[in-house]
PDB file of C-alpha atoms in Angstrom:
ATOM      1  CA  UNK A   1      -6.314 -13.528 -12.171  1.00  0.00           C
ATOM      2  CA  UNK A   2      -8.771 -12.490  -9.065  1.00  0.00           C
ATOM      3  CA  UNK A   3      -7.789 -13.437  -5.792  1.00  0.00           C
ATOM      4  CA  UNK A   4     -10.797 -15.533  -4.097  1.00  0.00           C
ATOM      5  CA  UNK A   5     -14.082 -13.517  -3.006  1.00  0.00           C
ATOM      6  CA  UNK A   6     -14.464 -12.573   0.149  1.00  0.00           C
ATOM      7  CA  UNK A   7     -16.802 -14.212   2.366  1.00  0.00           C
ATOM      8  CA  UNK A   8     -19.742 -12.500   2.643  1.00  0.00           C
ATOM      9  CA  UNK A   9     -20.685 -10.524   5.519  1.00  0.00           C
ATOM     10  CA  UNK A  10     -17.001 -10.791   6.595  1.00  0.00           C
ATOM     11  CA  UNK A  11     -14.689  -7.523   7.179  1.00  0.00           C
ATOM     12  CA  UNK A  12     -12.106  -6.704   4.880  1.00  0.00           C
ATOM     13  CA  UNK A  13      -8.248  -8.356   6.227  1.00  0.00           C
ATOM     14  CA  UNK A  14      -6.224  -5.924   6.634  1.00  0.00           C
ATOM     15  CA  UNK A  15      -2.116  -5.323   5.938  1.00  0.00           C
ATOM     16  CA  UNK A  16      -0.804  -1.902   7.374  1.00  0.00           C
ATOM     17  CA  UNK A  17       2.188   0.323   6.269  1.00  0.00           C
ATOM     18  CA  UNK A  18       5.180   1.908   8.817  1.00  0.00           C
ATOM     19  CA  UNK A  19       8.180   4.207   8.475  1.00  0.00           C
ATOM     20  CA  UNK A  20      11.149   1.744   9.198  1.00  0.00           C
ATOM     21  CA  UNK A  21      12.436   3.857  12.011  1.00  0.00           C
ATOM     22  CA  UNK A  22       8.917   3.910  13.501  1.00  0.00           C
ATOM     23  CA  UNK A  23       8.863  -0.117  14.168  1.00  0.00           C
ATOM     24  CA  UNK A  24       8.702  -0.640  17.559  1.00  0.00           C
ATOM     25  CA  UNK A  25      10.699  -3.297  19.479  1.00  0.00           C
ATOM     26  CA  UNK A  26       9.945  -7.630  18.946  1.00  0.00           C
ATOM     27  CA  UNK A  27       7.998  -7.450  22.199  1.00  0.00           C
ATOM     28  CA  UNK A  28       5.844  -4.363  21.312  1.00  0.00           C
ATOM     29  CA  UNK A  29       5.211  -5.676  17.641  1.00  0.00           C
ATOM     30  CA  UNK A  30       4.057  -8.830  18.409  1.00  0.00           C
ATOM     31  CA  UNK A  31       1.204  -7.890  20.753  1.00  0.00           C
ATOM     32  CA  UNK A  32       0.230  -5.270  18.086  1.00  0.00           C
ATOM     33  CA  UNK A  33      -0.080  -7.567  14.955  1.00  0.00           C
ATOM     34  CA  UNK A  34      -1.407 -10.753  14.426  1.00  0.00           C
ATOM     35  CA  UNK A  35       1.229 -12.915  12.619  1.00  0.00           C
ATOM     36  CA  UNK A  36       0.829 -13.619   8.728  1.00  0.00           C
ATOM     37  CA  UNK A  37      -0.042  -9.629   8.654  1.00  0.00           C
ATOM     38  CA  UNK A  38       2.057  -7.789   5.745  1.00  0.00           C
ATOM     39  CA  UNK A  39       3.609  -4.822   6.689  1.00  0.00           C
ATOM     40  CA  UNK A  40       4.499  -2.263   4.163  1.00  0.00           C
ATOM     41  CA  UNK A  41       7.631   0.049   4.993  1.00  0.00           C
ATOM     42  CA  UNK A  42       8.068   3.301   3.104  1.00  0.00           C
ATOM     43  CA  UNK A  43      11.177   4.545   1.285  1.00  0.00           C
ATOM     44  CA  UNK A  44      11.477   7.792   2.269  1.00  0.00           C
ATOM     45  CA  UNK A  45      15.322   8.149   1.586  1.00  0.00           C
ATOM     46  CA  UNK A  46      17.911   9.418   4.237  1.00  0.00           C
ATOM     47  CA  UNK A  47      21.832   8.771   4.896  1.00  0.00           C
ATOM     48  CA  UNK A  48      20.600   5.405   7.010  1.00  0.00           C
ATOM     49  CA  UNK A  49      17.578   4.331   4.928  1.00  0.00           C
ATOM     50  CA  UNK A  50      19.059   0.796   3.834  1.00  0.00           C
ATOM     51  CA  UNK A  51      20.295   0.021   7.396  1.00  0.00           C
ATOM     52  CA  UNK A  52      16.614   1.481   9.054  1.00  0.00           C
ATOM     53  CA  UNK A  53      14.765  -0.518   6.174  1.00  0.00           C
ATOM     54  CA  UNK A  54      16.619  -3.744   7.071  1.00  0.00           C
ATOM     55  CA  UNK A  55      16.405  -3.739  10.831  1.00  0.00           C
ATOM     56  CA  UNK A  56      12.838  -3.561  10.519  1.00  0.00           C
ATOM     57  CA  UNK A  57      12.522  -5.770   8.063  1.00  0.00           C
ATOM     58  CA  UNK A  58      13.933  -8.382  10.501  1.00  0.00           C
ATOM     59  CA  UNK A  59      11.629  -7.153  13.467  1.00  0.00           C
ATOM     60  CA  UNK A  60       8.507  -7.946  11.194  1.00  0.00           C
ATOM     61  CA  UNK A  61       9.980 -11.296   9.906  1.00  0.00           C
ATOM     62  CA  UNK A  62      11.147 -12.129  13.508  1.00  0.00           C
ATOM     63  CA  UNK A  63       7.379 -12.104  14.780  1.00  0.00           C
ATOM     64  CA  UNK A  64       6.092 -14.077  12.072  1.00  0.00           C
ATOM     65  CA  UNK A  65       4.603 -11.270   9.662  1.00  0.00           C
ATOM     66  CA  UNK A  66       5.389 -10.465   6.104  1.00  0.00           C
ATOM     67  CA  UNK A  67       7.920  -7.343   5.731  1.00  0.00           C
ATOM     68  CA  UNK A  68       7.191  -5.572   2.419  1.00  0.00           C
ATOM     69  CA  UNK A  69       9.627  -3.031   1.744  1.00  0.00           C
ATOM     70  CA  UNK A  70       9.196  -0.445  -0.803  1.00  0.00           C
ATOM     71  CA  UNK A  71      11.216  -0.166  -3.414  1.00  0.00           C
ATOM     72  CA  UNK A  72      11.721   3.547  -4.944  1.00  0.00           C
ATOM     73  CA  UNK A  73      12.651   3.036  -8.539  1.00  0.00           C
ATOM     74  CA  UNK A  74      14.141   6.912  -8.619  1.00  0.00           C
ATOM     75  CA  UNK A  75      15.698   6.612  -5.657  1.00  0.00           C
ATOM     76  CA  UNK A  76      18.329   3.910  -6.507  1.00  0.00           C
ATOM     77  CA  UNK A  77      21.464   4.822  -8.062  1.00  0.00           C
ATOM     78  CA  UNK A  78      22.332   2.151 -10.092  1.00  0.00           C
ATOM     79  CA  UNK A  79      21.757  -1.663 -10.554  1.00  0.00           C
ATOM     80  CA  UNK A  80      24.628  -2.631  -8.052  1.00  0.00           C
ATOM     81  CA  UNK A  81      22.714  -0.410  -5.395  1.00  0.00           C
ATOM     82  CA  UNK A  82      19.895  -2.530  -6.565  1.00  0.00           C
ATOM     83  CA  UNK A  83      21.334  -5.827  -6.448  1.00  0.00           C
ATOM     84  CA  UNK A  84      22.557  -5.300  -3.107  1.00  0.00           C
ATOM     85  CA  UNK A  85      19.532  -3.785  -1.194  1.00  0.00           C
ATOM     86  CA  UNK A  86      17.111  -6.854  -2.703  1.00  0.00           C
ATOM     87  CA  UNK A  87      20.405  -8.851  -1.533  1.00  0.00           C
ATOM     88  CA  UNK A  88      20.407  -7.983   1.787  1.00  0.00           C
ATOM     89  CA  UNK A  89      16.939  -7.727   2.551  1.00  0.00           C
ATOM     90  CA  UNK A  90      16.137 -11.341   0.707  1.00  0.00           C
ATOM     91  CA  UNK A  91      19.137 -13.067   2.478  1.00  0.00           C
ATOM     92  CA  UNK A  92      19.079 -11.364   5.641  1.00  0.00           C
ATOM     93  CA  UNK A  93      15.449 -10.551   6.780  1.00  0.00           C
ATOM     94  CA  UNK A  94      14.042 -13.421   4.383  1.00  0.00           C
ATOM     95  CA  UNK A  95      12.237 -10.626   2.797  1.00  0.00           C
ATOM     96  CA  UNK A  96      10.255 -12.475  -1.035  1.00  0.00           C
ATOM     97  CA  UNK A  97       7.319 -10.117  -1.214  1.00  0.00           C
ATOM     98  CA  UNK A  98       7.829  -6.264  -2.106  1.00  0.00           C
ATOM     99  CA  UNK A  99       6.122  -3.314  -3.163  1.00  0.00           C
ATOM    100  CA  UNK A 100       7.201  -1.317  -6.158  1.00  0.00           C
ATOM    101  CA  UNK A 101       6.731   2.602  -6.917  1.00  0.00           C
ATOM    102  CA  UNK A 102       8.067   5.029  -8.958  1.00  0.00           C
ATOM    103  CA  UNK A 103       9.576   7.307  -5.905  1.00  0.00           C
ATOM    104  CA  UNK A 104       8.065  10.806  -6.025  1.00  0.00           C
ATOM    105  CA  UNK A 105      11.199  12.266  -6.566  1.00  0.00           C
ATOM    106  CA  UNK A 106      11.553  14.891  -9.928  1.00  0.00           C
ATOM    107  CA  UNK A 107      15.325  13.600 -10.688  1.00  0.00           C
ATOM    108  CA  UNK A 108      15.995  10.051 -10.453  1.00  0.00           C
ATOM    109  CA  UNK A 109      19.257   8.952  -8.891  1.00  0.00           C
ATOM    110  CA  UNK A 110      19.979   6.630 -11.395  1.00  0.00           C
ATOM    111  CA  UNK A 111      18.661   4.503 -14.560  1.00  0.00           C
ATOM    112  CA  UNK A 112      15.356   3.841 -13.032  1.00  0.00           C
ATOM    113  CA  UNK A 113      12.482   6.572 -13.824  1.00  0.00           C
ATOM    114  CA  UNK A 114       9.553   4.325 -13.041  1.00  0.00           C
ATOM    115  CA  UNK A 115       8.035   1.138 -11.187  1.00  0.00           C
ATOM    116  CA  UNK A 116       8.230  -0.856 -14.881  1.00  0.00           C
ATOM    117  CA  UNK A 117      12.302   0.282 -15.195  1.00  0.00           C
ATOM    118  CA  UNK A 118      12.574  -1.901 -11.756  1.00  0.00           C
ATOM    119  CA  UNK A 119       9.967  -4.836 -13.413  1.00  0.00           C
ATOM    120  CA  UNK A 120      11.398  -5.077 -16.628  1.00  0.00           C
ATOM    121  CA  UNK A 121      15.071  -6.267 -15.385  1.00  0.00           C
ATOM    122  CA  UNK A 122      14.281  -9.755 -13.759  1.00  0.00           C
ATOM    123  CA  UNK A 123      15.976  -8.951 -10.810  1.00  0.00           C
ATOM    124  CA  UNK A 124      13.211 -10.474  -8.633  1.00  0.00           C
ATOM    125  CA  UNK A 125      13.637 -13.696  -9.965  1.00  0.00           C
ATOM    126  CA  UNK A 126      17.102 -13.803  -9.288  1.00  0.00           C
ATOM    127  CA  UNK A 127      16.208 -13.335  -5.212  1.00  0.00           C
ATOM    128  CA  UNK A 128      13.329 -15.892  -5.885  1.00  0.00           C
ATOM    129  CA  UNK A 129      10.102 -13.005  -5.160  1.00  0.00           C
ATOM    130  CA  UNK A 130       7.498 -13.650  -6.632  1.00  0.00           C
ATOM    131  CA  UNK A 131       4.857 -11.530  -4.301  1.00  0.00           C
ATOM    132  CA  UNK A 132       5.067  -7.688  -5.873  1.00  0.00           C
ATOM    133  CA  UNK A 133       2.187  -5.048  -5.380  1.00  0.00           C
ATOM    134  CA  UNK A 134       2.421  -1.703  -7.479  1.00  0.00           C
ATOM    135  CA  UNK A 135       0.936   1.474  -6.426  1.00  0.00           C
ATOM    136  CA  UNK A 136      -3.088   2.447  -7.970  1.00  0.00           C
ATOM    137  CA  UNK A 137      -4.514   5.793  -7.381  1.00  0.00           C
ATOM    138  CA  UNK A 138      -8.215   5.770  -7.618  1.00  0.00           C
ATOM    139  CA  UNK A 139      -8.624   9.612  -6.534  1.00  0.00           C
ATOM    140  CA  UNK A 140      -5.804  10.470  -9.567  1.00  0.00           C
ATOM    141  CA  UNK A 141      -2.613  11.555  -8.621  1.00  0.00           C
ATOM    142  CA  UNK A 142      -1.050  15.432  -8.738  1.00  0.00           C
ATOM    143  CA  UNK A 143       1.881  13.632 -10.698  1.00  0.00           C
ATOM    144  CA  UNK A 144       0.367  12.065 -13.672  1.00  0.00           C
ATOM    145  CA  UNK A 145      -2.789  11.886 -15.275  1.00  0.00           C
ATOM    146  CA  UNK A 146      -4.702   8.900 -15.629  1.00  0.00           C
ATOM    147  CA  UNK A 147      -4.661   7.740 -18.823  1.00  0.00           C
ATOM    148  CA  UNK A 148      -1.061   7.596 -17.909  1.00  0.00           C
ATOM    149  CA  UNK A 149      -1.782   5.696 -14.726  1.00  0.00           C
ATOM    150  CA  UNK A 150      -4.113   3.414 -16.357  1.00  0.00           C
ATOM    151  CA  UNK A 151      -1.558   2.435 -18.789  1.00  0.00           C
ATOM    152  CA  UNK A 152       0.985   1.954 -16.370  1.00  0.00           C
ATOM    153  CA  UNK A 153      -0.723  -0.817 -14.688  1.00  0.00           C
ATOM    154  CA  UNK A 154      -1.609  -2.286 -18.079  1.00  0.00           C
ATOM    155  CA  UNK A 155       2.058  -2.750 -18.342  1.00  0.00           C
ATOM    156  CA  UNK A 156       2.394  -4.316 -15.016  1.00  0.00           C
ATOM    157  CA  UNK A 157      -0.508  -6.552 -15.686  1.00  0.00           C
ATOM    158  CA  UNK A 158       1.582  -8.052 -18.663  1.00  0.00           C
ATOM    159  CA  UNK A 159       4.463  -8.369 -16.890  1.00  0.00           C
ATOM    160  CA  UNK A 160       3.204 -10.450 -14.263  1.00  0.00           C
ATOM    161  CA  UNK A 161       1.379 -12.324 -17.043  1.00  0.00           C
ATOM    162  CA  UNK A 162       4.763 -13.319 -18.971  1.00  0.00           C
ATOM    163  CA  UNK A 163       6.596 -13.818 -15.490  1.00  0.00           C
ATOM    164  CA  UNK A 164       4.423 -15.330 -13.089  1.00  0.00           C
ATOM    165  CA  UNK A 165       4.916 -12.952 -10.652  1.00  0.00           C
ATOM    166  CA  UNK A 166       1.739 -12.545  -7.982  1.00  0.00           C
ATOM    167  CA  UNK A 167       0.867  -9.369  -8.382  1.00  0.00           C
ATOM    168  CA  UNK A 168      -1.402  -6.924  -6.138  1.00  0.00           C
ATOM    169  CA  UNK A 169      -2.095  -3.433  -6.606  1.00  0.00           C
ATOM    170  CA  UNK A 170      -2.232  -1.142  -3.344  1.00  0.00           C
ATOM    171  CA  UNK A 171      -3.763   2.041  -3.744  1.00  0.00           C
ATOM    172  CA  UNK A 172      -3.035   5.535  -2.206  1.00  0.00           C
ATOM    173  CA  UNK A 173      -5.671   6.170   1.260  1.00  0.00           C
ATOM    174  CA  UNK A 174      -8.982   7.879   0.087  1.00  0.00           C
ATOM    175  CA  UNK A 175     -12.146   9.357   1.686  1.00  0.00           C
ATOM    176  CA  UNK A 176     -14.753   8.385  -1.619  1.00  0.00           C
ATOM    177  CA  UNK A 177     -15.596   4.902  -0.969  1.00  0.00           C
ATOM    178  CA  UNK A 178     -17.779   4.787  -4.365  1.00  0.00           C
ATOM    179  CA  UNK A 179     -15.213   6.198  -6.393  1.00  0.00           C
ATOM    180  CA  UNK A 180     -12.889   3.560  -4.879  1.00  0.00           C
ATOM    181  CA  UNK A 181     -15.183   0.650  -5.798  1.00  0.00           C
ATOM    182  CA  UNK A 182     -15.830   1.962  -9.094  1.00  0.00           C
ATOM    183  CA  UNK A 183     -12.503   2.441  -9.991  1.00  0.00           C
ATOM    184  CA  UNK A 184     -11.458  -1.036  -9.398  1.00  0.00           C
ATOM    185  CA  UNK A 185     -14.326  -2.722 -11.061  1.00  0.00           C
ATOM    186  CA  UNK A 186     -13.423  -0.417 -14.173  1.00  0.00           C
ATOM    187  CA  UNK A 187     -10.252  -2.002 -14.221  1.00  0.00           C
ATOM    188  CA  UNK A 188     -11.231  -5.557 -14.474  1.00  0.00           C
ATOM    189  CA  UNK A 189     -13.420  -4.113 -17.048  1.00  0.00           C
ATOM    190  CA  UNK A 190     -10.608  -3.453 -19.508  1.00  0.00           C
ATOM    191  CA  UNK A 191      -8.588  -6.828 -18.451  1.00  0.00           C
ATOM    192  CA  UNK A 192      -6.513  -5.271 -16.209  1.00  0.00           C
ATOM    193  CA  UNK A 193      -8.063  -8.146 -13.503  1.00  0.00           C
ATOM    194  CA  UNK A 194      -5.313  -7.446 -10.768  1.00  0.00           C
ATOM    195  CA  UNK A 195      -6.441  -7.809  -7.052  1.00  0.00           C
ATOM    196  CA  UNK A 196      -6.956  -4.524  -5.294  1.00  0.00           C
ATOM    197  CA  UNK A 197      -5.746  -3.612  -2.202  1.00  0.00           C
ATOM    198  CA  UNK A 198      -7.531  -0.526  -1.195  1.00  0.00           C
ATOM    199  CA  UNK A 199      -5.590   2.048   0.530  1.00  0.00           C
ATOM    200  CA  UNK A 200      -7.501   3.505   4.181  1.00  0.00           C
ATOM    201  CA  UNK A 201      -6.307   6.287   6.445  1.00  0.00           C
ATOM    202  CA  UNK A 202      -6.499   4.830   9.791  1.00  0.00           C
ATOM    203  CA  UNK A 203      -8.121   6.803  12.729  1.00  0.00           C
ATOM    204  CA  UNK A 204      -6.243  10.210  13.262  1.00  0.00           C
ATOM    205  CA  UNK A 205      -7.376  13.945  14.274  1.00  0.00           C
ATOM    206  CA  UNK A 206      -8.795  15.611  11.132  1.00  0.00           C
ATOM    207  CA  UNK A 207      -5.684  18.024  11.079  1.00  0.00           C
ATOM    208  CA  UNK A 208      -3.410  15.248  10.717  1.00  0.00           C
ATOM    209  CA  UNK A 209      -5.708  13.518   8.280  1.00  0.00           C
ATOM    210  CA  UNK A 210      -6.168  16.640   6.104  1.00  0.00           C
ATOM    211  CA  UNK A 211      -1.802  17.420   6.924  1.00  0.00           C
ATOM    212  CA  UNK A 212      -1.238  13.573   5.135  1.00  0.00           C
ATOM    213  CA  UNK A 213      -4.199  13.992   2.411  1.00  0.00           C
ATOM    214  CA  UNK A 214      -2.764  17.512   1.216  1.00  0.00           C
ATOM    215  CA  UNK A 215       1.023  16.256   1.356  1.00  0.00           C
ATOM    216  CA  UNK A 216      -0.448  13.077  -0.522  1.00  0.00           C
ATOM    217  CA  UNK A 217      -1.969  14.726  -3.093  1.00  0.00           C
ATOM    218  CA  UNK A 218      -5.532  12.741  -2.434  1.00  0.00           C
ATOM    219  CA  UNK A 219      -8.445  14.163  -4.188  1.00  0.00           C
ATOM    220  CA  UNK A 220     -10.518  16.663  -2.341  1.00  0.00           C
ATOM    221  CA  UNK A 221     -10.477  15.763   0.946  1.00  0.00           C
ATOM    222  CA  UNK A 222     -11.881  18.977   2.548  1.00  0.00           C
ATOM    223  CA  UNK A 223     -14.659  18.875   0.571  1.00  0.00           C
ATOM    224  CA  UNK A 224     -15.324  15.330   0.625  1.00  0.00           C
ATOM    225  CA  UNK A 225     -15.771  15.351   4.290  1.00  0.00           C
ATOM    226  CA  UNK A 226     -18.567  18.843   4.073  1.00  0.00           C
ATOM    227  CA  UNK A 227     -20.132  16.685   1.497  1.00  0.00           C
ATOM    228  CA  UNK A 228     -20.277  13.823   3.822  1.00  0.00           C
ATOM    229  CA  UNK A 229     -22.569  16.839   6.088  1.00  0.00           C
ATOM    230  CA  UNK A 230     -20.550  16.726   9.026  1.00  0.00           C
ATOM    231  CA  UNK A 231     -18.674  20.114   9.837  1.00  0.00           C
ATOM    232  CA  UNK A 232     -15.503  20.496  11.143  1.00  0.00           C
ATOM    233  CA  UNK A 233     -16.386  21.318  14.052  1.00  0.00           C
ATOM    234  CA  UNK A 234     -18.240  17.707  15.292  1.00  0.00           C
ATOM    235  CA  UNK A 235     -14.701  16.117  13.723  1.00  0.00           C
ATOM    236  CA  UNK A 236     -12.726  17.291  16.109  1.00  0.00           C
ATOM    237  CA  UNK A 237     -12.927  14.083  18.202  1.00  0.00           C
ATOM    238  CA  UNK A 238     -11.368  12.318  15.057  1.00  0.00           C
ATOM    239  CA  UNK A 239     -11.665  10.864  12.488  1.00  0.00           C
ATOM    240  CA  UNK A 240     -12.383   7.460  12.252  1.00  0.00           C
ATOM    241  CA  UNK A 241     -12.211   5.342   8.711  1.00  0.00           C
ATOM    242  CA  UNK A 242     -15.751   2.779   9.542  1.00  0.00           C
ATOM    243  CA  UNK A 243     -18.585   4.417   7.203  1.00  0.00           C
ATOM    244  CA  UNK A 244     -15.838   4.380   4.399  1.00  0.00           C
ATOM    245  CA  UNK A 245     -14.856   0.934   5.096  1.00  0.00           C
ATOM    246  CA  UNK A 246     -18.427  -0.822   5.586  1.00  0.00           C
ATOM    247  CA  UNK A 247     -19.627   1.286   2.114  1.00  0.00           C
ATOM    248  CA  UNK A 248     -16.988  -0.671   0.148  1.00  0.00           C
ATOM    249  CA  UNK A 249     -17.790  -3.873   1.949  1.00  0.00           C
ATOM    250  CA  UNK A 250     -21.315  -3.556   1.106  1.00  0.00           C
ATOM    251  CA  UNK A 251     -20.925  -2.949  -2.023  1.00  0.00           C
ATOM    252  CA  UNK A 252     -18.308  -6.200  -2.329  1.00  0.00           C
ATOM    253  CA  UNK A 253     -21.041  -8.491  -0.939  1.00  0.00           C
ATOM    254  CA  UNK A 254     -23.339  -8.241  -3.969  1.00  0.00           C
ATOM    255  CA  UNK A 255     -20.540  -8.120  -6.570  1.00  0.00           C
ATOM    256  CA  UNK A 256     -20.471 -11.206  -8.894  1.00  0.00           C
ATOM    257  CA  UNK A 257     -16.491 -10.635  -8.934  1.00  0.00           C
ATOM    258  CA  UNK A 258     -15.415  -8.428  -6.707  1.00  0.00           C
ATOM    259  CA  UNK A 259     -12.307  -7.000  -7.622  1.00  0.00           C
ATOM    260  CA  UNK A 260     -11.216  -5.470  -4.334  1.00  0.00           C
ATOM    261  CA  UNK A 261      -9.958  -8.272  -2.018  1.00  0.00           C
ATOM    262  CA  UNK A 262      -8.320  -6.331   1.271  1.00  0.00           C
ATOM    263  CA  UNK A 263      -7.822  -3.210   2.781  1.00  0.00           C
ATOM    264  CA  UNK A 264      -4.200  -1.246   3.260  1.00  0.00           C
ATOM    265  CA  UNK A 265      -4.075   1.115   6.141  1.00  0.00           C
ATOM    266  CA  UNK A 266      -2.138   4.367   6.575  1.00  0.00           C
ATOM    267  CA  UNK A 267      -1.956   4.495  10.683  1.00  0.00           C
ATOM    268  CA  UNK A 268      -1.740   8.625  10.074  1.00  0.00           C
ATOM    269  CA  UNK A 269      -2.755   8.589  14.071  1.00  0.00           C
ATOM    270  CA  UNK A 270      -0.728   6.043  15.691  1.00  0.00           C
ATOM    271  CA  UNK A 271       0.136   2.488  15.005  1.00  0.00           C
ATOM    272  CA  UNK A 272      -2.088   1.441  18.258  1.00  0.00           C
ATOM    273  CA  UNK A 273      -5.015   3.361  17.380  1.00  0.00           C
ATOM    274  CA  UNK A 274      -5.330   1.888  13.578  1.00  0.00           C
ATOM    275  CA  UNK A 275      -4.115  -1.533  15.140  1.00  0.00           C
ATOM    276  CA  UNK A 276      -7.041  -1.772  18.121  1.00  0.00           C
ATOM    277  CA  UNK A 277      -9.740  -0.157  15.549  1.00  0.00           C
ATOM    278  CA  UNK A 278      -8.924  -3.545  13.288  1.00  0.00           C
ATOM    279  CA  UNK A 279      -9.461  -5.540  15.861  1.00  0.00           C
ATOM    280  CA  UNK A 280     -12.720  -4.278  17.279  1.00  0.00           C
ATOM    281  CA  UNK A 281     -14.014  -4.204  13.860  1.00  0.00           C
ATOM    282  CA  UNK A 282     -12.855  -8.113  13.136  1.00  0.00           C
ATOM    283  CA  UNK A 283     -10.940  -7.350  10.401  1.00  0.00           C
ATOM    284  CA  UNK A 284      -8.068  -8.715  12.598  1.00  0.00           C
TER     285      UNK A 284
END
């Protein structure tokens, strides 16, 4: 089920991911994306999340890009809360492509613990989406281990097999470009063939990058930068995600079947600055 190659020689596309409240104005938005580009919004929860997620999910459809909401299994209540949230989004903001995760929160809300709960009750059918990506974690995750994780997305893969659902897997951000690659070509390995989106922290200070890495949970992040031999001290002009991006192209271009198909940036330093670096680099 691999998406097609990329073309050699050719930069990763891109999608990018923004708090709800964070999406700027029509005007604003369109000169910042290209249209066709998905963009991801978080579920963070709050007294107006449902309201924030669908007013933004109409400023992205309105310019002619792809709103993916999340969809935080433990943070619904119920399957009414459900029903009407994928309602409103699907009828009002045309929203048929989402992105479903488990929620990072220790109590779940209601009957929905995990990202297969959410799968396993057809809803999406019902509001006719058929475009779902699930969360991957190729530096591990501080929740779960990974033989856990591993057999999570073996359940997804099945699902999608006996629905017919498209489905993508978008990773958490990293900083080991070789663990990255590795991990997703171990996956098609053991038939769990499943595009791969891989996640990228956009261009940000190092003590925002390291802030978001450390409240993410992402592998060592300190250390993979002194291992990298650059000090801290020559990153304080920023941090900018190229030598991690070209290493995974490179190693795309002389993969038979390479199972990474498109990049998924974090803009930890500012929509504009991961939206111009995208362009420069032609991934846009």
């Amino acid at each position: 089920m691999f998406a097609p190659e990329p073309v050699i020689g050719r930069p990763l596309p891109a999608s990018i991911e923004i708090l709800p409240r964070q999406v700027p104005a029509n005007d604003h938005l369109a000169v910042l994306l290209p249209a066709g580009t998905r963009v991801y919004m978080a579920d963070i929860g709050g007294p107006n999340s449902e309201v924030e997620m669908l007013q933004a999910a109409r400023r992205v459809k309105d310019i002619g890009c792809i709103p993916v909401p999340h969809l935080a299994a433990r943070r619904i209540a119920n399957q009414r809360a459900l029903e009407r949230r994928l309602g409103q989004l699907a009828e009002h903001a045309g929203v048929d492509d989402v992105l479903v995760v488990g929620g990072g929160v220790a109590t779940p809300m209601g009957p929905y613990a995990s990202a297969m709960d959410i799968l396993d009750t057809g809803i999406f059918d019902r509001f006719g989406i058929k475009d779902i990506a699930v969360a991957g974690h190729p530096e591990g995750s501080l929740d779960f281990a990974e033989t856990f994780a591993i057999d999570a997305l073996r359940q997804k893969k099945d699902f999608a097999d006996r629905s017919g659902a498209r489905l993508r897997i978008v990773t958490q951000f990293g900083f080991d470009p070789m663990r990255a690659v590795t991990w997703a070509e171990a996956l098609a390995k053991i038939g769990i063939d499943t595009p791969v989106h891989i996640g990228v922290a956009g261009p940000a200070t190092v003590s925002t990058l390291l802030k978001y890495a450390r409240l993410c949970g992402v592998g060592n992040s300190l250390s993979m930068f002194r291992r990298s031999g650059v000090s801290l001290l020559s990153l304080t002009t920023g941090y900018v995600p190229e030598a991690f991006v070209t290493t995974i192209e490179e190693q795309l271009s002389i993969s038979a079947r390479p199972a990474i198909v498109q990049m998924h940036v974090f803009p930890f330093g500012g929509l504009e600055r991961s939206t111009s670096w995208l362009r420069q680099r032609g991934s846009w």
